[in-house]
Amino acid sequence: MNYIQQDFSVQFSYKVFFTEFLFSLENRLFNDLLESVHEEGIMRKILFVIDENITIHFPKLGEQIDTYFKDNPYVKLVPEKVIVAGGEIAKNEERFLTTIIDAVNEHGIDRHSYIVGIGGGSVLDLTGYAAAISHRGIKLIRVATTVLSQDDSGVGVKNGVNYKGKKNFLGTFVPPFAVFNDYHFLTTLSDRDWVSGISEAIKVALIKDAAFFDWLEQHAEQLANRDKEATQYMIKRCAELHMDHIAGGDPFEFGSSRPLDFGHWSAHKLEQITDFKVLHGEAVAMGIALDTVYSNLVGSLSETETNRVITLLKTIGLPLSHEYMNLTSADDPIFAGLREFQEHLGGRLTIMLLKSIGTGYEVHELDAQLIMKASQILRNAQESPNQQKQPLSC
Amino acid sequence: MNYIQQDFSVQFSYKVFFTEFLFSLENRLFNDLLESVHEEGIMRKILFVIDENITIHFPKLGEQIDTYFKDNPYVKLVPEKVIVAGGEIAKNEERFLTTIIDAVNEHGIDRHSYIVGIGGGSVLDLTGYAAAISHRGIKLIRVATTVLSQDDSGVGVKNGVNYKGKKNFLGTFVPPFAVFNDYHFLTTLSDRDWVSGISEAIKVALIKDAAFFDWLEQHAEQLANRDKEATQYMIKRCAELHMDHIAGGDPFEFGSSRPLDFGHWSAHKLEQITDFKVLHGEAVAMGIALDTVYSNLVGSLSETETNRVITLLKTIGLPLSHEYMNLTSADDPIFAGLREFQEHLGGRLTIMLLKSIGTGYEVHELDAQLIMKASQILRNAQESPNQQKQPLSC
């Protein structure tokens, strides 16, 4: 056979920094990062894309950024900030993507310039996608401003936007140049946004780290009450577990397995059919609950551990059920989520279930009757007070 | 400092096959590739995107593909073929991109399905980009049908489309799953398309391989006369040199250096200002000629070797000059190519020049006066007969 074999590997490295007041003049972290990669005689440009919600809660942010980068020896700040809507709308409407790409064009942002996204997960996904496809990849710096983006989506290698209502239909795998998790941005979050960011920590603990799950149980009330120290620990440990998983496994997901999507097959669909009125973290909490109870029903997870998961979700203040999660027929729209999950991943349907707290295992089919049964158990659990160490009844 | 360090590497592998009559039933190459990656119980989909020019010259191709994949045990063929315009228009008009993405959506093409692009460089660039951004990357198989795509663009890791008239403004670095170079597709090329594909071979010989340059000189007339054996050797050696460069260096071009773009700063601009009436390979020939003579004018390349390059280009039938390459002022539009080249690459302007045939070196600025002088030398050389071993006069 007449062929040429091509083989090479590409090395990726980045740091996720944990800080506060990133753009105050006393905080030299951002400046020091730019200094560390500076090349003599080269002035790179830096363009900011900011979540509209952040500009409302931090009206002086633009000014602070201007002051921070004034006369900076390493970068030339593009004065115009690109403001995009916060939340899923940023990924749903093409005009936001076009606005960023047009700014790249207009301001002559090259591949060695920086695009900085400041915002929640959706804005970071959008900004990352725009950066990834412009000039075959501009350096992306993420400033994550929600619990969810600081502990999960903001620290990873994915980006994307929705297309014709399908979540992340367009996107790429491209690691960021750096990530800054600034705790101060979290302080203006609504309780609902705050709490919903905790579900990804519970998820990753369930599939990867029993000790972290114990810790979450012990600090559940502090987390629900927005205790700073507990939240900072939770975010860092959650980010670390996500990052370890990415580095240790299949970073660009060439295989069909996707353990970090535990609980996500129904969650993605629930977000979509509620037009994203259910937040991602809330949907994930319900998805985790469903697949946990299902794991119990198929006999792989003990009732004690199942109850611990349900109790933790409730103590944190996360929902267990929703009218669309009241599954009574295989025609319920949530079940389309299984097909779409398989389509997005490709290959065989691969779903993570739980063997014990901290240990997952993969299956390739789910029993619709048992999923419906799990959904009914959760409807009851949602309404009843916490019954720690009581068996689930159905 | 409080941070998490992330480090990982990703391995990429693919084969570039050289064959003929890829879709004849006797040719099992494509089938065998699919078999080699087959997983029990999984039927992957396969979607074809075909260059309109190919459908004109090979009107039975669609039928052949249908026959080839009928009852194939490894893939399920999507019967509808996506036909896109051949040439730069495929990359210029967004509707072609949208058509492919909509077909991915409509036919439920997942990440482990295949998209096969059949066509010249532009169609492969477009198809590769659509595949790269759909579901964060669908497996791409390229069937390159021009000399240029078989020896250069089709075997590499880039894809892209144009945006607001800027070449490859949108794109990514994503290796293909496999490449098939089918010689039979070349047979219907016009002489102009054929010859223009040879300039990338001359380019890569000039910067990488003096022995290959000698070979090109010795076979110049055979190549110009479309001799099969000579062309096949040229394509394979050229592809190999490009692939070695990618694997050995900086595959995703994180740095500013881009030696394979020798002669391309003016070429890209010339294509654009002539609305792509000048073919890429023709523009590259003129760009090579310009930077070769410039290398001589700055004293790095001998006159003998400079003359050898000019003579080879002329013998092959490649152009040396063009009315827009008649440079007499720093305001000539070609000079904007230098700025755009720097913008696309980012960082410092980095241009490859020649030290000798087979050996390049990089500079970070060019002298506009000497570029103009080189352009005038080439205008004269274009008009005069080949003067092998005569000194260039200016």
XYZ file of N, CA and C in Angstrom, chain B residues 87-274:
564
model
N -13.455 26.066 -6.277
C -12.654 27.293 -6.285
C -12.972 28.188 -5.097
N -12.372 29.355 -5.104
C -12.402 30.237 -3.941
C -13.809 30.648 -3.515
N -14.757 30.609 -4.453
C -16.127 31.004 -4.120
C -16.677 30.141 -2.972
N -16.235 28.892 -2.910
C -16.680 27.996 -1.841
C -16.317 28.563 -0.472
N -15.185 29.253 -0.409
C -14.728 29.813 0.864
C -15.228 31.234 1.079
N -15.641 31.878 -0.008
C -16.057 33.284 0.099
C -17.510 33.444 0.521
N -18.354 32.520 0.097
C -19.790 32.703 0.332
C -20.280 31.799 1.453
N -20.846 32.438 2.460
C -21.206 31.725 3.686
C -22.240 30.623 3.440
N -23.033 30.776 2.392
C -24.102 29.795 2.178
C -23.574 28.371 2.001
N -22.356 28.220 1.479
C -21.831 26.869 1.303
C -21.526 26.227 2.663
N -20.974 27.017 3.551
C -20.717 26.541 4.918
C -22.030 26.126 5.576
N -23.029 27.004 5.445
C -24.326 26.730 6.066
C -24.946 25.452 5.510
N -24.802 25.247 4.206
C -25.372 24.040 3.592
C -24.778 22.776 4.214
N -23.472 22.788 4.436
C -22.847 21.581 5.010
C -23.315 21.386 6.455
N -23.310 22.484 7.221
C -23.704 22.374 8.636
C -25.165 21.922 8.750
N -26.004 22.432 7.884
C -27.406 22.011 7.908
C -27.552 20.530 7.543
N -26.708 20.062 6.635
C -26.757 18.633 6.289
C -26.310 17.783 7.485
N -25.319 18.254 8.221
C -24.869 17.549 9.435
C -26.032 17.445 10.424
N -26.750 18.549 10.574
C -27.887 18.594 11.494
C -29.011 17.674 11.016
N -29.358 17.849 9.754
C -30.496 17.120 9.207
C -30.279 15.599 9.211
N -29.065 15.178 8.881
C -28.807 13.747 8.764
C -28.260 13.137 10.055
N -28.215 13.953 11.118
C -27.755 13.417 12.403
C -26.341 12.854 12.337
N -25.447 13.614 11.696
C -24.042 13.182 11.606
C -23.384 13.458 12.959
N -22.879 12.432 13.610
C -22.291 12.627 14.935
C -20.771 12.702 14.865
N -20.144 12.861 16.026
C -18.691 13.061 16.070
C -17.901 11.854 15.593
N -18.522 10.701 15.569
C -17.790 9.516 15.122
C -18.206 9.084 13.725
N -19.055 9.904 13.112
C -19.380 9.708 11.704
C -18.252 10.323 10.873
N -18.378 10.191 9.571
C -17.371 10.739 8.671
C -17.985 11.771 7.744
N -17.231 12.828 7.495
C -17.554 13.728 6.393
C -16.415 13.586 5.398
N -16.759 13.297 4.158
C -15.745 13.151 3.119
C -15.848 14.341 2.178
N -14.781 15.085 2.038
C -14.726 16.180 1.079
C -14.004 15.693 -0.171
N -14.616 15.892 -1.346
C -13.957 15.531 -2.602
C -13.808 16.799 -3.420
N -12.579 17.229 -3.662
C -12.427 18.436 -4.459
C -11.049 19.047 -4.361
N -10.976 20.263 -4.860
C -9.739 21.020 -4.801
C -9.547 21.633 -3.412
N -8.462 22.369 -3.273
C -8.091 22.923 -1.966
C -9.187 23.736 -1.303
N -9.908 24.546 -2.083
C -10.927 25.405 -1.481
C -12.063 24.587 -0.889
N -12.523 23.609 -1.654
C -13.622 22.769 -1.165
C -13.168 21.959 0.058
N -11.915 21.513 0.039
C -11.413 20.758 1.194
C -11.257 21.669 2.417
N -10.825 22.897 2.191
C -10.709 23.854 3.308
C -12.079 24.129 3.932
N -13.064 24.337 3.057
C -14.432 24.606 3.516
C -15.004 23.396 4.253
N -14.879 22.222 3.643
C -15.450 21.012 4.241
C -14.767 20.715 5.581
N -13.458 20.897 5.608
C -12.707 20.657 6.849
C -13.144 21.604 7.957
N -13.406 22.836 7.589
C -13.847 23.810 8.599
C -15.228 23.431 9.133
N -16.147 23.094 8.217
C -17.492 22.692 8.644
C -17.414 21.468 9.556
N -16.563 20.510 9.197
C -16.423 19.306 10.023
C -15.810 19.652 11.381
N -14.856 20.562 11.381
C -14.142 20.906 12.625
C -15.043 21.579 13.649
N -15.978 22.395 13.183
C -16.802 23.153 14.137
C -18.134 22.472 14.458
N -18.505 21.440 13.707
C -19.769 20.747 13.992
C -19.543 19.723 15.101
N -20.343 19.805 16.145
C -20.202 18.893 17.294
C -18.767 18.867 17.819
N -18.084 19.979 17.738
C -16.670 20.072 18.186
C -15.753 19.103 17.444
N -16.134 18.776 16.195
C -15.193 18.018 15.377
C -15.687 16.659 14.928
N -16.102 16.584 13.671
C -16.479 15.312 13.052
C -15.269 14.827 12.260
N -15.118 13.503 12.149
C -13.956 12.939 11.438
C -13.997 13.344 9.957
N -12.900 13.929 9.502
C -12.818 14.425 8.124
C -11.933 13.519 7.275
N -12.467 13.105 6.129
C -11.660 12.382 5.142
C -11.568 13.272 3.910
N -10.336 13.566 3.491
C -10.151 14.406 2.303
C -9.838 13.533 1.090
N -10.536 13.797 -0.004
C -10.176 13.205 -1.294
C -9.755 14.384 -2.166
N -8.452 14.544 -2.312
C -7.909 15.722 -2.987
C -7.882 15.471 -4.488
N -8.370 16.433 -5.261
C -8.554 16.197 -6.704
C -7.735 17.125 -7.588
N -6.863 17.923 -6.997
C -5.997 18.794 -7.804
C -4.549 18.551 -7.401
N -3.631 18.932 -8.290
C -2.211 18.790 -7.960
C -1.926 19.555 -6.672
N -2.446 20.754 -6.600
C -2.179 21.616 -5.450
C -2.677 21.003 -4.147
N -3.886 20.480 -4.146
C -4.399 19.922 -2.887
C -3.734 18.583 -2.566
N -3.304 17.852 -3.588
C -2.649 16.567 -3.314
C -1.235 16.745 -2.781
N -0.575 17.812 -3.204
C 0.827 17.936 -2.776
C 1.001 18.911 -1.620
N -0.068 19.624 -1.231
C 0.120 20.658 -0.214
C -1.058 20.742 0.749
N -2.063 21.557 0.396
C -3.090 21.896 1.384
C -3.873 20.687 1.879
N -4.075 19.707 1.003
C -4.906 18.573 1.382
C -4.266 17.632 2.383
N -2.949 17.690 2.536
C -2.284 16.721 3.418
C -1.978 17.289 4.798
N -2.307 18.572 5.008
C -1.943 19.236 6.253
C -3.052 19.314 7.280
N -2.942 20.259 8.203
C -3.818 20.306 9.378
C -4.675 21.570 9.436
N -4.716 22.305 8.340
C -5.466 23.555 8.372
C -6.784 23.439 7.613
N -7.711 24.286 8.011
C -8.938 24.438 7.247
C -9.342 25.898 7.372
N -10.395 26.303 6.688
C -10.812 27.694 6.850
C -11.669 28.196 5.722
N -12.298 29.327 6.005
C -13.063 30.055 4.991
C -12.665 31.532 5.080
N -13.058 32.260 4.059
C -12.753 33.691 4.040
C -13.875 34.466 4.732
N -13.551 35.648 5.193
C -14.558 36.479 5.868
C -14.284 37.927 5.491
N -15.320 38.570 4.969
C -15.176 39.944 4.498
C -13.960 40.088 3.586
N -13.802 39.132 2.706
C -12.722 39.196 1.717
C -11.348 38.828 2.257
N -11.241 38.544 3.564
C -9.920 38.188 4.097
C -9.756 36.675 4.111
N -8.679 36.264 3.456
C -8.451 34.841 3.234
C -8.229 34.103 4.562
N -8.936 33.010 4.727
C -8.775 32.162 5.914
C -8.942 32.914 7.227
N -9.768 33.948 7.223
C -9.972 34.703 8.465
C -10.592 33.800 9.533
N -11.479 32.906 9.097
C -12.078 31.937 10.022
C -11.540 30.549 9.707
N -11.088 29.846 10.709
C -10.551 28.515 10.466
C -9.998 27.913 11.735
N -9.559 26.669 11.633
C -8.965 25.993 12.796
C -7.804 25.114 12.333
N -7.041 24.635 13.288
C -6.042 23.600 13.032
C -6.636 22.279 13.515
N -6.998 21.419 12.593
C -7.517 20.100 12.981
C -7.033 19.075 11.958
N -6.255 18.093 12.380
C -5.794 17.067 11.447
C -6.967 16.264 10.890
N -6.825 15.786 9.644
C -7.879 14.942 9.069
C -7.827 13.548 9.681
N -8.878 12.782 9.449
C -8.879 11.374 9.853
C -8.056 10.555 8.846
N -8.138 10.931 7.568
C -7.354 10.270 6.510
C -7.437 11.128 5.253
N -6.485 10.915 4.348
C -6.479 11.633 3.065
C -6.263 10.613 1.948
N -7.050 10.743 0.888
C -6.835 9.922 -0.307
C -6.447 10.839 -1.462
N -5.276 10.608 -2.040
C -4.856 11.321 -3.243
C -5.057 10.391 -4.436
N -6.120 10.650 -5.171
C -6.484 9.780 -6.292
C -5.999 10.434 -7.588
N -4.996 9.824 -8.204
C -4.389 10.414 -9.407
C -5.392 10.614 -10.528
N -6.358 9.712 -10.621
C -7.298 9.778 -11.738
C -8.058 11.109 -11.788
N -8.317 11.683 -10.626
C -9.035 12.966 -10.615
C -8.235 14.086 -11.297
N -6.907 13.925 -11.342
C -6.073 14.990 -11.929
C -6.230 15.051 -13.447
N -6.637 13.943 -14.038
C -6.562 13.845 -15.501
C -7.465 14.839 -16.228
N -8.503 15.317 -15.543
C -9.397 16.264 -16.234
C -9.036 17.724 -15.924
N -7.973 17.938 -15.154
C -7.588 19.323 -14.842
C -7.169 20.061 -16.109
N -7.435 21.338 -16.148
C -6.902 22.154 -17.247
C -5.383 22.261 -17.062
N -4.679 22.576 -18.139
C -3.224 22.746 -18.026
C -2.883 23.827 -17.002
N -3.685 24.839 -16.967
C -3.401 25.951 -16.052
C -3.478 25.481 -14.591
N -4.543 24.719 -14.276
C -4.669 24.182 -12.914
C -3.528 23.213 -12.606
N -3.200 22.395 -13.584
C -2.140 21.401 -13.404
C -0.821 22.081 -13.032
N -0.430 22.987 -13.910
C 0.873 23.644 -13.731
C 0.920 24.430 -12.421
N -0.200 25.056 -12.082
C -0.154 25.918 -10.891
C 0.061 25.093 -9.623
N -0.275 23.801 -9.669
C -0.050 22.956 -8.492
C 1.406 22.626 -8.254
N 2.258 22.909 -9.254
C 3.676 22.552 -9.133
C 4.451 23.587 -8.305
N 3.889 24.786 -8.189
C 4.671 25.836 -7.511
C 4.926 25.516 -6.043
N 3.995 24.812 -5.385
C 4.241 24.475 -3.980
C 5.371 23.445 -3.842
N 5.537 22.621 -4.857
C 6.652 21.669 -4.840
C 7.985 22.413 -4.977
N 8.012 23.412 -5.864
C 9.226 24.221 -6.025
C 9.512 24.966 -4.717
N 8.452 25.501 -4.132
C 8.615 26.232 -2.863
C 9.244 25.364 -1.775
N 8.684 24.179 -1.570
C 9.159 23.359 -0.450
C 10.565 22.822 -0.744
N 10.856 22.581 -2.029
C 12.218 22.185 -2.392
C 13.196 23.310 -2.068
N 12.797 24.529 -2.391
C 13.692 25.678 -2.184
C 14.063 25.866 -0.716
N 13.110 25.622 0.181
C 13.414 25.897 1.592
C 13.851 24.658 2.371
N 13.672 23.466 1.771
C 13.903 22.242 2.560
C 14.824 21.213 1.921
N 14.909 21.158 0.585
C 15.471 19.955 -0.019
C 16.103 20.253 -1.386
N 17.407 20.526 -1.367
C 18.122 20.865 -2.601
C 18.072 19.717 -3.612
N 18.119 18.482 -3.116
C 18.110 17.329 -4.028
C 16.783 17.260 -4.779
N 15.694 17.581 -4.083
C 14.385 17.578 -4.739
C 14.323 18.709 -5.765
N 14.962 19.825 -5.472
C 15.009 20.907 -6.464
C 15.750 20.440 -7.717
N 16.892 19.753 -7.512
C 17.636 19.206 -8.665
C 16.722 18.292 -9.492
N 15.990 17.437 -8.771
C 15.084 16.511 -9.454
C 14.024 17.278 -10.262
N 13.469 18.327 -9.648
C 12.457 19.129 -10.348
C 13.041 19.747 -11.617
N 14.275 20.230 -11.507
C 14.932 20.789 -12.703
C 15.068 19.735 -13.800
N 15.480 18.541 -13.359
C 15.712 17.475 -14.344
C 14.409 16.988 -14.988
N 13.312 17.153 -14.288
C 12.029 16.648 -14.787
C 11.048 17.761 -15.136
N 11.565 18.972 -15.302
C 10.675 20.127 -15.497
C 9.782 19.935 -16.726
N 10.374 19.484 -17.808
C 9.555 19.359 -19.014
C 8.536 18.229 -18.898
N 8.949 17.138 -18.289
C 7.970 16.047 -18.067
C 6.800 16.528 -17.215
N 7.127 17.296 -16.189
C 6.055 17.790 -15.302
C 5.119 18.716 -16.068
N 5.717 19.607 -16.852
C 4.889 20.539 -17.621
C 4.036 19.772 -18.639
N 4.551 18.643 -19.106
C 3.820 17.831 -20.086
C 2.936 16.763 -19.442
N 2.740 16.852 -18.155
C 1.807 15.990 -17.423
C 2.204 14.521 -17.490
N 3.500 14.286 -17.448
C 3.964 12.901 -17.401
C 3.524 12.281 -16.077
N 2.906 11.103 -16.174
C 2.289 10.514 -14.976
C 3.311 10.143 -13.898
N 4.351 9.425 -14.299
C 5.302 8.947 -13.306
C 5.995 10.111 -12.592
N 6.402 11.103 -13.378
C 7.081 12.267 -12.787
C 6.127 13.003 -11.837
N 4.878 13.161 -12.276
C 3.919 13.881 -11.431
C 3.667 13.130 -10.134
N 3.509 11.827 -10.228
C 3.259 11.044 -9.013
C 4.422 11.163 -8.028
N 5.662 11.088 -8.559
C 6.803 11.238 -7.654
C 6.799 12.621 -7.020
N 6.570 13.654 -7.856
C 6.591 15.030 -7.356
C 5.553 15.230 -6.244
N 4.348 14.740 -6.500
C 3.275 14.928 -5.505
C 3.639 14.254 -4.187
N 4.132 13.042 -4.284
C 4.408 12.323 -3.037
C 5.558 12.972 -2.268
N 6.610 13.344 -2.986
C 7.754 13.948 -2.292
C 7.354 15.299 -1.683
N 6.558 16.051 -2.413
C 6.118 17.363 -1.926
C 5.229 17.192 -0.685
N 4.297 16.243 -0.757
C 3.410 15.975 0.392
C 4.237 15.572 1.610
N 5.225 14.718 1.345
C 6.076 14.213 2.422
C 6.854 15.345 3.101
N 7.390 16.246 2.288
C 8.148 17.371 2.865
C 7.220 18.280 3.678
N 6.034 18.517 3.184
C 5.081 19.329 3.956
C 4.719 18.630 5.264
N 4.449 17.337 5.178
C 4.028 16.598 6.376
C 5.164 16.491 7.395
N 6.383 16.271 6.909
C 7.526 16.228 7.824
C 7.679 17.558 8.543
N 7.485 18.624 7.794
C 7.622 19.928 8.421
C 6.592 20.115 9.529
N 5.348 19.739 9.245
C 4.272 19.891 10.234
C 4.589 19.070 11.491
N 4.953 17.808 11.280
C 5.191 16.926 12.427
C 6.429 17.336 13.216
N 7.423 17.833 12.503
C 8.697 18.116 13.156
C 8.749 19.433 13.886
N 7.805 20.292 13.589
C 7.953 21.643 14.125
C 6.867 22.032 15.086
N 5.982 22.843 14.606
C 5.017 23.523 15.451
C 3.676 23.352 14.723
N 3.060 22.135 14.834
C 1.939 21.791 13.948
C 0.803 22.816 13.970
N 0.525 23.359 15.153
C -0.606 24.279 15.230
C -0.128 25.746 15.259
N 1.147 25.923 14.882
C 1.701 27.276 14.691
C 1.492 28.191 15.885
N 1.925 27.718 17.048
C 1.849 28.568 18.239
C 2.874 29.703 18.157
N 3.964 29.467 17.451
C 4.975 30.514 17.282
C 4.641 31.408 16.100
N 5.538 32.346 15.807
C 5.292 33.296 14.712
C 5.912 32.854 13.403
N 6.706 31.822 13.458
C 7.447 31.414 12.278
C 6.553 30.558 11.389
N 6.704 30.710 10.094
C 5.870 29.936 9.188
C 6.604 29.731 7.873
N 7.669 28.918 7.933
C 8.549 28.778 6.768
C 7.827 28.270 5.528
N 6.775 27.467 5.706
C 6.091 26.935 4.519
C 5.384 28.035 3.743
N 5.294 29.208 4.343
C 4.673 30.324 3.638
C 5.712 31.149 2.879
N 6.831 30.538 2.547
C 7.818 31.220 1.692
C 7.111 31.703 0.423
N 7.274 32.976 0.109
C 6.673 33.531 -1.109
C 5.191 33.853 -0.993
N 4.592 33.589 0.175
C 3.131 33.709 0.276
C 2.624 35.090 0.686
N 3.493 35.944 1.236
C 2.950 37.235 1.707
C 2.363 38.038 0.552
N 3.075 38.051 -0.578
C 2.542 38.782 -1.735
C 1.501 37.941 -2.484
N 1.677 36.625 -2.437
C 0.770 35.737 -3.179
C -0.668 35.856 -2.670
N -0.824 35.790 -1.345
C -2.180 35.897 -0.790
C -2.841 37.206 -1.215
N -2.058 38.279 -1.171
C -2.625 39.586 -1.503
C -2.974 39.675 -2.991
N -2.103 39.113 -3.819
C -2.357 39.148 -5.264
C -3.640 38.398 -5.610
N -3.844 37.249 -4.980
C -5.082 36.504 -5.215
C -6.283 37.379 -4.871
N -6.174 38.032 -3.715
C -7.316 38.806 -3.238
C -7.624 39.989 -4.154
N -6.564 40.738 -4.534
C -6.855 41.941 -5.328
C -7.235 41.617 -6.773
N -6.940 40.413 -7.209
C -7.418 40.030 -8.546
C -8.717 39.229 -8.437
